[in-house]
Short mmCIF file of C-alpha atoms in Angstrom, two decimals:
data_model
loop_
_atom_site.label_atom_id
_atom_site.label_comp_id
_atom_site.label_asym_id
_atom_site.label_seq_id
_atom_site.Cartn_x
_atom_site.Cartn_y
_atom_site.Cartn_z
CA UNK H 125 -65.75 73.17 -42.10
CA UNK H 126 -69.33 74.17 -43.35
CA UNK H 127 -69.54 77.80 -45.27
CA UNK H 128 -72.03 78.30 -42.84
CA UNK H 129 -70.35 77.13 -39.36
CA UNK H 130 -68.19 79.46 -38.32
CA UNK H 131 -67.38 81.72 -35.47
CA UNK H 132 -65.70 84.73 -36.86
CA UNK H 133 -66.64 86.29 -40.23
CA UNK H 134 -63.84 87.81 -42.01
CA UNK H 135 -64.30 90.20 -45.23
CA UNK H 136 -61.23 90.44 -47.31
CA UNK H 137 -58.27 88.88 -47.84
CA UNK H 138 -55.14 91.08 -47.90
CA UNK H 139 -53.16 91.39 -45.57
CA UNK H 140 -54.89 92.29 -42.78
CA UNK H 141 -57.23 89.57 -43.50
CA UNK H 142 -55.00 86.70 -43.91
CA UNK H 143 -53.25 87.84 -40.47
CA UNK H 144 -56.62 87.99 -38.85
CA UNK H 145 -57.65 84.74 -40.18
CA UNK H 146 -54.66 83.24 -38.93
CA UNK H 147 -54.31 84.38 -35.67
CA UNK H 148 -58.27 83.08 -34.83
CA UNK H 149 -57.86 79.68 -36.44
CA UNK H 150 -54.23 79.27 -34.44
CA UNK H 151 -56.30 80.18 -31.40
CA UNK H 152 -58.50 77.55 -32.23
CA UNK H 153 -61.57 79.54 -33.69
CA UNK H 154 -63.79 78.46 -36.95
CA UNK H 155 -62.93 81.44 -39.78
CA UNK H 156 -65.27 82.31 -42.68
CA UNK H 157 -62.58 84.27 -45.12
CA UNK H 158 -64.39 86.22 -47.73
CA UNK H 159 -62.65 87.15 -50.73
CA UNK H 160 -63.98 87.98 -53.76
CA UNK H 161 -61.14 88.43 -55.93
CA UNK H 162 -61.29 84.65 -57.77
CA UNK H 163 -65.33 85.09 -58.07
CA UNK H 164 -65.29 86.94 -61.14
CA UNK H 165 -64.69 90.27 -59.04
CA UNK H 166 -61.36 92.17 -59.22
CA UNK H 167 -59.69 95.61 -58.42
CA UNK H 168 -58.41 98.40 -60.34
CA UNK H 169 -54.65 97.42 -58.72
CA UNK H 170 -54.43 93.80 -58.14
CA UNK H 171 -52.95 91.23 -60.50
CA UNK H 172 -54.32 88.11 -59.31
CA UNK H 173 -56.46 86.21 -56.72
CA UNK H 174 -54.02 84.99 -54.22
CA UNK H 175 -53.91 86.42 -50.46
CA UNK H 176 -52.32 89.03 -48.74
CA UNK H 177 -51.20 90.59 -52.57
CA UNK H 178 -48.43 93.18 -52.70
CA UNK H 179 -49.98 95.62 -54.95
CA UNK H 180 -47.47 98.78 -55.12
CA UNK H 181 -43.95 97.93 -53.43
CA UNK H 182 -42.58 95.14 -52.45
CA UNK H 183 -40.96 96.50 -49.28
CA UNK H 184 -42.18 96.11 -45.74
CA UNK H 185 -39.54 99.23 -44.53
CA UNK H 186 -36.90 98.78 -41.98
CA UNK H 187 -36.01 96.17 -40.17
CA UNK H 188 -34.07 97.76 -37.52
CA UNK H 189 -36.36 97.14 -34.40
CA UNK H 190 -33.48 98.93 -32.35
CA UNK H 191 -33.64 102.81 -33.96
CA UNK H 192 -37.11 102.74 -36.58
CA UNK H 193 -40.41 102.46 -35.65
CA UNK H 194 -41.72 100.04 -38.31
CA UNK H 195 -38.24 97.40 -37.18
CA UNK H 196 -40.13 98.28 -33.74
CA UNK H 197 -43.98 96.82 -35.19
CA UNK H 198 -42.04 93.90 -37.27
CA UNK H 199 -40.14 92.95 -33.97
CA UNK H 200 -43.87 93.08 -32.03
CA UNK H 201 -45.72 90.98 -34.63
CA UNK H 202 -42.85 88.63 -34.54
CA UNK H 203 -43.11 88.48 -30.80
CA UNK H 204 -47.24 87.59 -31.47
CA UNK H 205 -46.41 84.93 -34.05
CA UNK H 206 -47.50 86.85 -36.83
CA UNK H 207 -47.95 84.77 -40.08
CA UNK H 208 -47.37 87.45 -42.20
CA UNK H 209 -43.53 88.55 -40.45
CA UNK H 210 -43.13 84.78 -40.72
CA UNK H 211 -43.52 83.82 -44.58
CA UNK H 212 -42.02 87.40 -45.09
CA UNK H 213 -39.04 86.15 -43.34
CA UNK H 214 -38.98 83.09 -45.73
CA UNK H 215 -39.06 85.39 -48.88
CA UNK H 216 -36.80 87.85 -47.68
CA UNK H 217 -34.41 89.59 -50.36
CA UNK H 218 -31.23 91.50 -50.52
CA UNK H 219 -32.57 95.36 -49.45
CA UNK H 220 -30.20 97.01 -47.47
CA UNK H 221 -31.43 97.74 -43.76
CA UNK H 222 -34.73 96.96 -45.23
CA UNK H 223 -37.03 93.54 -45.44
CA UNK H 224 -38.03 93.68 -49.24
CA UNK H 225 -39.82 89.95 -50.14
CA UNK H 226 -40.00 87.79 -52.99
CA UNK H 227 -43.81 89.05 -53.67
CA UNK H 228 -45.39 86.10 -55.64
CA UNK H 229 -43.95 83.56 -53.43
CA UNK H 230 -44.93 85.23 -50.59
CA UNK H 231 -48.50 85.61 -51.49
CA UNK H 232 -48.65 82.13 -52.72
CA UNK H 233 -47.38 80.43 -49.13
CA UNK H 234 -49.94 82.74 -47.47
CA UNK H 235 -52.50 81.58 -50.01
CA UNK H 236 -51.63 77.86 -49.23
CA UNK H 237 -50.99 78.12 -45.40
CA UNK H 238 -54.79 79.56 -44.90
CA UNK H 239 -56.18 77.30 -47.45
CA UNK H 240 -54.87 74.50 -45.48
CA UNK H 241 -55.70 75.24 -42.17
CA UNK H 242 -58.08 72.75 -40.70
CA UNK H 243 -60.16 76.50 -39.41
CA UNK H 244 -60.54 78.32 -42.14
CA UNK H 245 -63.00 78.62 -45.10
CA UNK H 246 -61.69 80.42 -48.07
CA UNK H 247 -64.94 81.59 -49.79
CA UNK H 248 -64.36 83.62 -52.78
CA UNK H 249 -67.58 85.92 -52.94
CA UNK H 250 -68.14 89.50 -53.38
CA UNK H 251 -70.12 91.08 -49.70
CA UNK H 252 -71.92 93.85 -50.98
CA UNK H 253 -73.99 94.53 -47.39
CA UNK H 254 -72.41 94.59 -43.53
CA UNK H 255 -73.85 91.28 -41.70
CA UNK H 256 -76.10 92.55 -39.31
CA UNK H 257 -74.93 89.82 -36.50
CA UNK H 258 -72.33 87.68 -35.61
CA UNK H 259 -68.35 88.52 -35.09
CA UNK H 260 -67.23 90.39 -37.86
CA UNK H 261 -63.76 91.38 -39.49
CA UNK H 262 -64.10 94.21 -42.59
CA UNK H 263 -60.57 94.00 -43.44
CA UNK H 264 -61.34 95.04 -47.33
CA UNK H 265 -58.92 97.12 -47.21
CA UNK H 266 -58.74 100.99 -49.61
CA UNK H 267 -59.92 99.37 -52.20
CA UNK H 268 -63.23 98.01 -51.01
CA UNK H 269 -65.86 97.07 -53.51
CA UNK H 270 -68.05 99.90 -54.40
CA UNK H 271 -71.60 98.69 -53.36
CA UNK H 272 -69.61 97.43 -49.91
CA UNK H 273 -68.05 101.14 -49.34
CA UNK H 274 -71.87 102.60 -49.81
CA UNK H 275 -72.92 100.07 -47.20
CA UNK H 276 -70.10 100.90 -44.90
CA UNK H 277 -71.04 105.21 -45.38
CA UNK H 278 -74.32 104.21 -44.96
CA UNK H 279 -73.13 102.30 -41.30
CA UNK H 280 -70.63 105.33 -40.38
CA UNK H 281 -72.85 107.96 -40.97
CA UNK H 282 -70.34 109.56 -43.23
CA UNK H 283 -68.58 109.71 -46.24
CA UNK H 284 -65.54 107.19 -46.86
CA UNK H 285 -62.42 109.54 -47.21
CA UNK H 286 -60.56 109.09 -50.05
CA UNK H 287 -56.85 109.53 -51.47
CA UNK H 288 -54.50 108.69 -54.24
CA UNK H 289 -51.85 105.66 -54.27
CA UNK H 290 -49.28 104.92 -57.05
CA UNK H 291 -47.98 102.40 -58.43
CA UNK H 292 -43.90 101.65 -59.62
CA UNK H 293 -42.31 100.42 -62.16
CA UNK H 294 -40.45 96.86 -62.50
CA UNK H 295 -37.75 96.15 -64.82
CA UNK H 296 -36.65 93.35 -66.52
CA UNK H 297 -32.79 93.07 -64.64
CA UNK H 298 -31.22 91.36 -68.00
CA UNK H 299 -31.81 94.83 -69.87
CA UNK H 300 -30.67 97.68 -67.47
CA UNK H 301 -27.29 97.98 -68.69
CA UNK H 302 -24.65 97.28 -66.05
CA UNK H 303 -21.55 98.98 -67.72
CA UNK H 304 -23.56 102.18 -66.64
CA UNK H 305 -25.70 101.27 -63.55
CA UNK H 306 -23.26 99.48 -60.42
CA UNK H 307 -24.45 97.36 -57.30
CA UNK H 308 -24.31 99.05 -54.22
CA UNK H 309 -26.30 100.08 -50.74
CA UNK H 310 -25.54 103.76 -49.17
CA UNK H 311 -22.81 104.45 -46.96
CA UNK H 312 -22.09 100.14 -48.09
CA UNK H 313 -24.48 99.46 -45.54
CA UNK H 314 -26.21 96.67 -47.22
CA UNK H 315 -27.58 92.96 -46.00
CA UNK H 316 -25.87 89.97 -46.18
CA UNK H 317 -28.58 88.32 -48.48
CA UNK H 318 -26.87 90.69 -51.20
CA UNK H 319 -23.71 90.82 -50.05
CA UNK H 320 -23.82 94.83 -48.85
CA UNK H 321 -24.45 95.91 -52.43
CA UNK H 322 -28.31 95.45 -52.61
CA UNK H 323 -29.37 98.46 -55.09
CA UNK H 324 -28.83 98.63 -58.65
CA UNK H 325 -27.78 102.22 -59.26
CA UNK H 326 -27.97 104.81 -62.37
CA UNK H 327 -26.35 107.55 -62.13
CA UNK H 328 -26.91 111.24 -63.36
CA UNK H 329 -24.50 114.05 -63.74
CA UNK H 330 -26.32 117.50 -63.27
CA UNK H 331 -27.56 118.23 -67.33
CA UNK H 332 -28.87 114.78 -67.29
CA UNK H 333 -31.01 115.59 -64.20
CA UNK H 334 -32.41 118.84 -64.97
CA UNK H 335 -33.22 117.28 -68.64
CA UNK H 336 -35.17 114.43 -67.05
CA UNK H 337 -36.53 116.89 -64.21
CA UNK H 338 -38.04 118.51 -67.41
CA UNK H 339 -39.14 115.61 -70.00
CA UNK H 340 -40.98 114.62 -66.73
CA UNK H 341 -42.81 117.44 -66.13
CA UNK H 342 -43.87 117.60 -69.87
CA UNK H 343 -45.31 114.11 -70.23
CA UNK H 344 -48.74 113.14 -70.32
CA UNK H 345 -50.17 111.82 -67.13
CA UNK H 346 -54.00 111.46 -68.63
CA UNK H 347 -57.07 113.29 -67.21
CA UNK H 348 -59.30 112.81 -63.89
CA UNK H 349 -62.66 111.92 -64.24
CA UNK H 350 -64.69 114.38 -62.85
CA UNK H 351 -65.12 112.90 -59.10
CA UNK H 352 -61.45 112.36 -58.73
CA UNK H 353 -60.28 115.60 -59.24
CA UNK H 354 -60.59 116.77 -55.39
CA UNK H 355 -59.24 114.02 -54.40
CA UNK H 356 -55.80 114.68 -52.29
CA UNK H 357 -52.11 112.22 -52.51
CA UNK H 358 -51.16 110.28 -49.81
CA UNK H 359 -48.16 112.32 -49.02
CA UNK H 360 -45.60 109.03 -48.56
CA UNK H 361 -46.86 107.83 -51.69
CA UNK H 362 -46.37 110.43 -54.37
CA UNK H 363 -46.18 110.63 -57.70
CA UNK H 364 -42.65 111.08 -59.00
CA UNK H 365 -44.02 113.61 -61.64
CA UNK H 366 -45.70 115.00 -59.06
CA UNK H 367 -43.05 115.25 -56.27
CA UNK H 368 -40.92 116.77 -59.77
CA UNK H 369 -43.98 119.28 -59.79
CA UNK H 370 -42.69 120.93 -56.61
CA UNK H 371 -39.13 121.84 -57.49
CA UNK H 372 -36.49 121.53 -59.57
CA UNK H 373 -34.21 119.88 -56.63
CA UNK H 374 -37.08 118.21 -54.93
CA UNK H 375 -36.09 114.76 -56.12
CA UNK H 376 -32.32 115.19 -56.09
CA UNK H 377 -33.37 115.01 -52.11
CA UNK H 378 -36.05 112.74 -52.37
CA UNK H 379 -35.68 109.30 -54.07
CA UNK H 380 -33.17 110.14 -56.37
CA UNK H 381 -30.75 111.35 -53.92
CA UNK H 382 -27.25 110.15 -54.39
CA UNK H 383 -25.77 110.90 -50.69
CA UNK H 384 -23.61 107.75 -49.75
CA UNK H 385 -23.66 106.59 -53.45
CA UNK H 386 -19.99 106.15 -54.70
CA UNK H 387 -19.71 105.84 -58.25
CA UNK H 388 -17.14 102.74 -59.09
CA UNK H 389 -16.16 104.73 -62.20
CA UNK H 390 -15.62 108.02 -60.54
CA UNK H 391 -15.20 107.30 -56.78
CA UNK H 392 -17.54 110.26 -56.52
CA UNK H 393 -21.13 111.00 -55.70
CA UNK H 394 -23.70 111.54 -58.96
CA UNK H 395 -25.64 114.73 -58.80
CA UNK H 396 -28.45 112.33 -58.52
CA UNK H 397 -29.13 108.55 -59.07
CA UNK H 398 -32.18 105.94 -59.52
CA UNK H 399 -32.26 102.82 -57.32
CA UNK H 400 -33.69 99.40 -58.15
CA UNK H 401 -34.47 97.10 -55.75
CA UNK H 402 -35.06 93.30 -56.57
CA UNK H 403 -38.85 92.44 -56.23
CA UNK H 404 -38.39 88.77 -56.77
CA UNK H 405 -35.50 85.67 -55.15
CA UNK H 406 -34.55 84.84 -59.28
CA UNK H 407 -33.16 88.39 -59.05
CA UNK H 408 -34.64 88.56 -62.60
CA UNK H 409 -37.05 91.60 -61.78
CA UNK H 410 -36.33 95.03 -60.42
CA UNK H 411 -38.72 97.61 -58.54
CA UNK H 412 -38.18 101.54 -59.08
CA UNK H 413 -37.62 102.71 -56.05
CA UNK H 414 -39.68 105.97 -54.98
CA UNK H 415 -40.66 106.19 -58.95
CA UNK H 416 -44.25 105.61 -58.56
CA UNK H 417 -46.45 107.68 -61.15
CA UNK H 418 -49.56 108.44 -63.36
CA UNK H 419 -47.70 109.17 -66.32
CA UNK H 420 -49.64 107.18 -69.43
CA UNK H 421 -48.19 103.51 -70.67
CA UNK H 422 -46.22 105.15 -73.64
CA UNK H 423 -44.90 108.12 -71.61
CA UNK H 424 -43.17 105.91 -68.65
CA UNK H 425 -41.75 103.98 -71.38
CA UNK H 426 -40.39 106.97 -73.25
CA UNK H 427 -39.55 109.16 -70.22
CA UNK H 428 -37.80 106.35 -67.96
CA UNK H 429 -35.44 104.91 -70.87
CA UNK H 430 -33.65 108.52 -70.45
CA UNK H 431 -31.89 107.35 -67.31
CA UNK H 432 -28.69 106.30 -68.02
CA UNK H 433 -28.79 102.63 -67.81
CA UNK H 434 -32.06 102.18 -68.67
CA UNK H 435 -31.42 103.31 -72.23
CA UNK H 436 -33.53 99.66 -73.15
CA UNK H 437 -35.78 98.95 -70.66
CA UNK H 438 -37.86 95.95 -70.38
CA UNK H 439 -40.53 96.76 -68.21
CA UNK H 440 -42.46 93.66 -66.21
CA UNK H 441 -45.43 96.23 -65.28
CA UNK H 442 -45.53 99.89 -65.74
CA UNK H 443 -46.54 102.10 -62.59
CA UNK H 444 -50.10 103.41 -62.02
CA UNK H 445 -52.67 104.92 -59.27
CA UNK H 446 -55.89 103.89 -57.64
CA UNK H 447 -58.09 105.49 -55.48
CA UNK H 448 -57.85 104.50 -51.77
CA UNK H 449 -60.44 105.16 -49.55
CA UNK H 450 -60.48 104.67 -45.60
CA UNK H 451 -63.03 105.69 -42.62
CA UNK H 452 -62.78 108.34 -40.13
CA UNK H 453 -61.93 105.88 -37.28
CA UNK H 454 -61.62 108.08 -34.57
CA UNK H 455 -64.59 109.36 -34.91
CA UNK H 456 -66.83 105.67 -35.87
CA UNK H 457 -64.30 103.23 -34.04
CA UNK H 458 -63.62 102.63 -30.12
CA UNK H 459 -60.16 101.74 -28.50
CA UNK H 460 -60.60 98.15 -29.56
CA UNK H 461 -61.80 98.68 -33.44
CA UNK H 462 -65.37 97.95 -33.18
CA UNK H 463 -67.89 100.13 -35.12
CA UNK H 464 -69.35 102.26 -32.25
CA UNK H 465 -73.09 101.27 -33.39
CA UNK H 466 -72.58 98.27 -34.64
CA UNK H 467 -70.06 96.37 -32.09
CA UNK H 468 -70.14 93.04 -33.56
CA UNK H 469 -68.40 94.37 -36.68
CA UNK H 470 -64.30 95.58 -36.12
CA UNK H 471 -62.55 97.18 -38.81
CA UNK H 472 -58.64 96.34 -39.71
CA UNK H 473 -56.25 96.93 -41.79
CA UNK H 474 -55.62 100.04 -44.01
CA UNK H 475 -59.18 100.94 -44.48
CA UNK H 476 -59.33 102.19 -40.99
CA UNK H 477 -56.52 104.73 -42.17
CA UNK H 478 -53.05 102.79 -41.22
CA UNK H 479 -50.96 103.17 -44.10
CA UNK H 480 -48.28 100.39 -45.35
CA UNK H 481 -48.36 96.76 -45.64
CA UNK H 482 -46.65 96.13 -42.00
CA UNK H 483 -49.37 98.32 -40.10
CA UNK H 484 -52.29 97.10 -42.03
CA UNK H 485 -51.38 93.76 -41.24
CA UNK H 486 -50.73 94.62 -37.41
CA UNK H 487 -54.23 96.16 -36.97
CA UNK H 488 -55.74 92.85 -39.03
CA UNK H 489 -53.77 90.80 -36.39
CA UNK H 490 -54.56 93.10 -33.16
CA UNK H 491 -58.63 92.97 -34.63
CA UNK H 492 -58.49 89.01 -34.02
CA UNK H 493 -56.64 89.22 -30.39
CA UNK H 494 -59.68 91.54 -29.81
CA UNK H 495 -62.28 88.73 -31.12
CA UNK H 496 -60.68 85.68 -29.29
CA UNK H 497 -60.65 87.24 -25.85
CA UNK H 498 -64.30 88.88 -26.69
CA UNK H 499 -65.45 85.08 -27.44
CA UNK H 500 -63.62 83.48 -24.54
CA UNK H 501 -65.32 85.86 -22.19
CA UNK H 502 -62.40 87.53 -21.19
CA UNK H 503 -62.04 90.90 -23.34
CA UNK H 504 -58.52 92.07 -24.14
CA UNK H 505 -57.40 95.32 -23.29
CA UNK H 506 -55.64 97.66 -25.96
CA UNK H 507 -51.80 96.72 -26.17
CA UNK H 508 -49.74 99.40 -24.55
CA UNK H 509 -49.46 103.05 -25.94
CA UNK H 510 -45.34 102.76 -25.28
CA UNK H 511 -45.55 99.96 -27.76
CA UNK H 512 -45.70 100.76 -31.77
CA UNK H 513 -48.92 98.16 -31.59
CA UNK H 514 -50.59 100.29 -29.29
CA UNK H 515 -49.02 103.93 -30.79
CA UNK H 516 -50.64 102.90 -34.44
CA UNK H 517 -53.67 101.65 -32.58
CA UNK H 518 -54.26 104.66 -30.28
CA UNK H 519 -53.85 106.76 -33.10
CA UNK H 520 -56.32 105.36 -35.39
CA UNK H 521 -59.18 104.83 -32.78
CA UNK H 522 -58.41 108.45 -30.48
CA UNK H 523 -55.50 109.74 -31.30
CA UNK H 524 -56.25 111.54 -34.43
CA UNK H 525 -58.28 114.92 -35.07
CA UNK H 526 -61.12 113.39 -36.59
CA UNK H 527 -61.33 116.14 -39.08
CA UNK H 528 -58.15 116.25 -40.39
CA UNK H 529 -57.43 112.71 -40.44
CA UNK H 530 -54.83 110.87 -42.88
CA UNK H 531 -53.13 107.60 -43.45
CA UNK H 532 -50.70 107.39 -41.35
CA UNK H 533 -47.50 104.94 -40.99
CA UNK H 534 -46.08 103.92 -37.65
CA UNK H 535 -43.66 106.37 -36.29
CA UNK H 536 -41.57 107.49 -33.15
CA UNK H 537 -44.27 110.72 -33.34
CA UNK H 538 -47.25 108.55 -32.05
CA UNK H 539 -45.61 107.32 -29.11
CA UNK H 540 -45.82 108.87 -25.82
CA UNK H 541 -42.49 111.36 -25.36
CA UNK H 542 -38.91 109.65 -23.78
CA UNK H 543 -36.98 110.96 -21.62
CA UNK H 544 -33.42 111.19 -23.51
CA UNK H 545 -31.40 113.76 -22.81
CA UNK H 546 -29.34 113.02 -26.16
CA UNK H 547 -31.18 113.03 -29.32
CA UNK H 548 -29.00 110.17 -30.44
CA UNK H 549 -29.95 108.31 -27.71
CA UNK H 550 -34.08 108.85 -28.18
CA UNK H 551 -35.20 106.55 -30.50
CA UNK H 552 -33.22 103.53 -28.67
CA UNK H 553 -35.29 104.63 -25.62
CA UNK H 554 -38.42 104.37 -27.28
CA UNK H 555 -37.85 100.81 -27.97
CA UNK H 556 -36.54 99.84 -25.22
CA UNK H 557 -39.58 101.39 -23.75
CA UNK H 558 -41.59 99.39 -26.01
CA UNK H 559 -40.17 96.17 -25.38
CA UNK H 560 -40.83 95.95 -21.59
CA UNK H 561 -44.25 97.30 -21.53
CA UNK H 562 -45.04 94.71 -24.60
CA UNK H 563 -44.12 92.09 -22.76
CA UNK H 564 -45.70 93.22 -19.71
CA UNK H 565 -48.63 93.23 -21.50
CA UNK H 566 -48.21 89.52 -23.10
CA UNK H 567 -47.25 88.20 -19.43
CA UNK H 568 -50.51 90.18 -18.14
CA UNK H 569 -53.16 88.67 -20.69
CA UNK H 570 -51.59 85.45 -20.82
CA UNK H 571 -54.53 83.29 -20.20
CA UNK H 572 -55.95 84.94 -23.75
CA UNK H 573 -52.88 84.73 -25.09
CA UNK H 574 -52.24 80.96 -25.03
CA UNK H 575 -49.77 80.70 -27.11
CA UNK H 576 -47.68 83.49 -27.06
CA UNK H 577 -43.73 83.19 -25.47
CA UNK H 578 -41.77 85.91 -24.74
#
């Protein structure tokens, strides 16, 4: 296809992008991908230049479409052959309740599945301007190139928000010592890809927590420059020294909570414990789990080989934080993610202020629905507010006090109330809810949605 023959322009290729991308070409539609990570341009938080990157964790959350909201958005994607639920599914790993992936290999089968698709360009360029015709896709995601943000203010009228994200730790699994640490998954309700014990845990007795509580407080996490200081956390991504910051107990029922945990050696619950989760299929690296953090190079190192079990730590990458920034989409955005005064250009992904890897990649994927009907003449409506595609959507586009608005992940919250008389009962109402008005919706738009089966 020629760079210049196309009939969607997408900027950015995370996530959200590669979803987008996907979706047009499989619907038949020419793709220009921008990308300019692999043009000499990179990020403060990526490692490489392959799409749809895992950055921070490599978790995309639940699984359980039958009683959590994001197993409720993985189910709907699924149902809209998503290509990002699909290689995810490929790459899957031993996490519990949870679908944790095999990060580089699932980047890499993204990268090669777009870069072979007979529709789509891969361009690797920086954009540093909005087009100013033709169908658009800004799917840059929070951290958008500078001179492209300014552009984007400059289009919205307003200031990009901004926030905080973190980073975890990975550890080499050969030295966390295993005498100390045991495999397990709470209450022993792990997958079968790790045979229920899908958690590497260290354990803590009381002194050893409140001694790390305070060597954690006391380390170094570096200074601000001057225009970061205002800038506020994204409250499900905080810094453990931070969350630390807020109580002594606050982590013992946070991320280092031990409820469900038995202790091999004692048959009893620690006073608190660390988990690892494996971040690759060798099984050779581990990802701490809620343990992302600002702390300097030297002081993670120092602080973290305290736990018992991590006495000699290798560490594969050290945590860290970036700035995220994201739009005030209810206010610049209508129902179907097109920027109210300029309608040929739709936003996706987590710059429009969806937070988490599974809804960015559900709004990149909704976005390109959007385009194709737009282009075939027949415009799509919204998916249905019952449904967690249409709960995250109508949140981001009307849902949301403009003024006060945050990332957000999906949730039971955003969804139109059930009637449940049992609590118990409530959140398998909302997705059975769900899954009849989705596929209401899929047997309603059919004719734009050629190839969709229910």
């Amino acid at each position: 296809m020629n760079v210049s023959n196309y009939d969607v322009h997408i900027i950015g290729g995370g996530l959200a992008g590669s979803e987008a991308a996907w979706q047009l070409a499989e619907a038949g539609r020419r793709v220009r991908l921008s990308e300019m990570r692999g043009s000499g341009d990179t990020t403060a938080a990526h490692q490489g230049d392959g799409l749809a990157e895992m950055v921070c964790s490599n978790s995309f959350r639940s699984d359980d479409g039958d009683h959590n909201a994001v197993g409720l958005l993985h189910r709907e994607m699924r149902m809209l052959g998503s290509l990002i639920m699909a290689v995810a599914d490929r790459h899957a790993l031993p996490a519990g309740s949870a679908l944790a992936v095999d990060r580089e290999a699932f980047s890499a089968e993204i990268t090669r599945r777009i870069d072979a698709h007979p529709n789509i360009n891969i361009v690797r360029e920086r954009i540093d301007i909005l087009p100013e015709n033709g169908a658009t896709i800004i799917a840059t995601g929070p951290l958008t190139a500078p001179s492209l943000a300014d552009a984007i203010g400059g289009a919205t009228g307003r200031d990009a928000l901004a926030f905080f994200d973190a980073i975890a730790p990975i550890v080499h699994r050969d030295s966390i010592d295993m005498d100390v640490a045991w495999m397990a998954s709470r209450w022993d309700k792990g997958s079968a890809l790790g045979d229920g014990k899908d958690y590497i845990n260290c354990p803590m007795d009381k002194a050893q927590y409140h001694a790390f509580v305070e060597l954690l407080l006391a380390a170094d996490t570096g200074d601000f420059r001057e225009w970061e200081k205002d800038t506020p956390y994204f409250e499900a991504c905080m810094p453990i020294e931070v969350m630390a910051s807020r109580g002594p107990e606050t982590l013992r029922f946070g991320p280092m909570k031990a409820v469900g945990l038995d202790n091999p050696r004692t048959g009893r619950w620690p006073y608190a414990v660390v988990q690892l989760r494996q971040d690759n299929r060798l099984g050779t690296l581990w990802n701490m789990v809620g343990f992302q953090t600002k702390l300097k190079y030297a002081e993670q190192t120092r602080v973290f080989r305290t736990i018992p079990g991590l006495e000699k730590a290798e560490f594969a990458r050290l945590g860290g934080l970036h700035r995220n920034s994201f739009i005030r989409s209810p206010e610049v955005l209508d129902t179907r993610l097109a920027l109210k005064n300029r309608p040929h250009i739709r936003f996706a992904g987590q710059i429009t202020g969806c937070e988490g890897y599974v809804e960015s990649a559900a709004i990149g994927l909704v976005s390109a629905l959007f385009w194709n009907g737009d282009l075939a003449g027949t415009p799509l409506p919204p998916p249905p507010a019952d449904s967690a595609l249409g709960a995250l959507l109508g949140h981001i586009t009307h849902g949301a006090d403009s003024s006060q608005f945050q990332p957000m992940n999906v949730n039971f919250g955003l969804f139109p109330p059930v009637d449940a008389p049992k609590k118990a009962d409530r959140k398998l109402a909302y997705t059975r809810r769900a899954d009849a008005a989705l596929r209401g919706w899929i047997a309603e738009n059919a004719a734009i949605l050629p190839s969709i089966t229910v």
